[in-house]
Coordinates of C-alpha atoms in Angstrom, one line a residue:
X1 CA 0.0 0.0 0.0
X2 CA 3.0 2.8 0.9
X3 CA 4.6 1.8 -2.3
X4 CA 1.7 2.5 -4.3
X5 CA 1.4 5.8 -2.4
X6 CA 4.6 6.7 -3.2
X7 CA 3.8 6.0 -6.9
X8 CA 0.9 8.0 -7.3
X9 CA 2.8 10.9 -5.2
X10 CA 5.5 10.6 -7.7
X11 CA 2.9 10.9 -10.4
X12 CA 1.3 13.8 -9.1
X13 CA 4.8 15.8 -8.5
X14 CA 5.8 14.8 -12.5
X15 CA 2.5 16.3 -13.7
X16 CA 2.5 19.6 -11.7
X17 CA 5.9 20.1 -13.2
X18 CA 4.6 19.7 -16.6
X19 CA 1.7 22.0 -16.1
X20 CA 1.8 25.7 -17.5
X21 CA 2.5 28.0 -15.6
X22 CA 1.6 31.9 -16.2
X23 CA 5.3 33.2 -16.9
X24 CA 6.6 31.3 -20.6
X25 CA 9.0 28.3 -19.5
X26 CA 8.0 28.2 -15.9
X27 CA 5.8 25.5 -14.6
X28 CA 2.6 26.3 -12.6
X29 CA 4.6 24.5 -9.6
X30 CA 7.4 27.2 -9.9
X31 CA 4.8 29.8 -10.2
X32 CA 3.2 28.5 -7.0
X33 CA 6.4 27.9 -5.1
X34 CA 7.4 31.9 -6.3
X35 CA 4.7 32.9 -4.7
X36 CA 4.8 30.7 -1.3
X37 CA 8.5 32.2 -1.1
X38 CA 7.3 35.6 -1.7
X39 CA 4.3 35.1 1.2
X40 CA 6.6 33.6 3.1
X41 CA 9.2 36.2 3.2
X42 CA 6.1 38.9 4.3
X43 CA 5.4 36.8 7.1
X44 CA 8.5 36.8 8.3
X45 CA 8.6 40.7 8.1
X46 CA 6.0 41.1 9.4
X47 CA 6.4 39.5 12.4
X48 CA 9.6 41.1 12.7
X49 CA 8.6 44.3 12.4
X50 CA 6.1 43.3 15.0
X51 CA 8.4 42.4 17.4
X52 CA 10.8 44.7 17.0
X53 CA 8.3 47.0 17.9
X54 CA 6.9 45.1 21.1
X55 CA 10.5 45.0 22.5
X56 CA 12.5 48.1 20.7
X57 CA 16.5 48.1 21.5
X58 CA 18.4 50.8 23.6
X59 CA 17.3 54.2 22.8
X60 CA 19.0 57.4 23.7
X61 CA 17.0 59.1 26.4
X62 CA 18.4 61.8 28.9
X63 CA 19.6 60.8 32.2
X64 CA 17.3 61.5 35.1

């Protein structure tokens, strides 16, 4: 049964790469892993904007 999983996994990963894509010579899996990278990379921004903000580094204040 896990071998014929693996088959039809392998199956499904050969046709995705022969699928289109929107951009001329680039598969519809490239396309999607483009934009997974590019969503990624936001997310990871964002949340380090976030906590950068949360917890900001020394700052020059005056002396009391």
């Amino acid at each position: 049964m896990t071998q014929r999983f693996t088959q039809i996994d392998a199956e499904i990963g050969r046709t995705a790469a022969e699928v289109p894509g929107k951009k001329e010579g680039a598969s519809a899996l490239e396309d999607m892993s483009e934009q997974v990278r590019e969503m990624m990379h936001k997310a990871v921004t964002a949340v380090t904007d976030f906590m950068m903000r949360m917890h900001p580094g020394p700052t020059a204040s005056p002396a009391p």
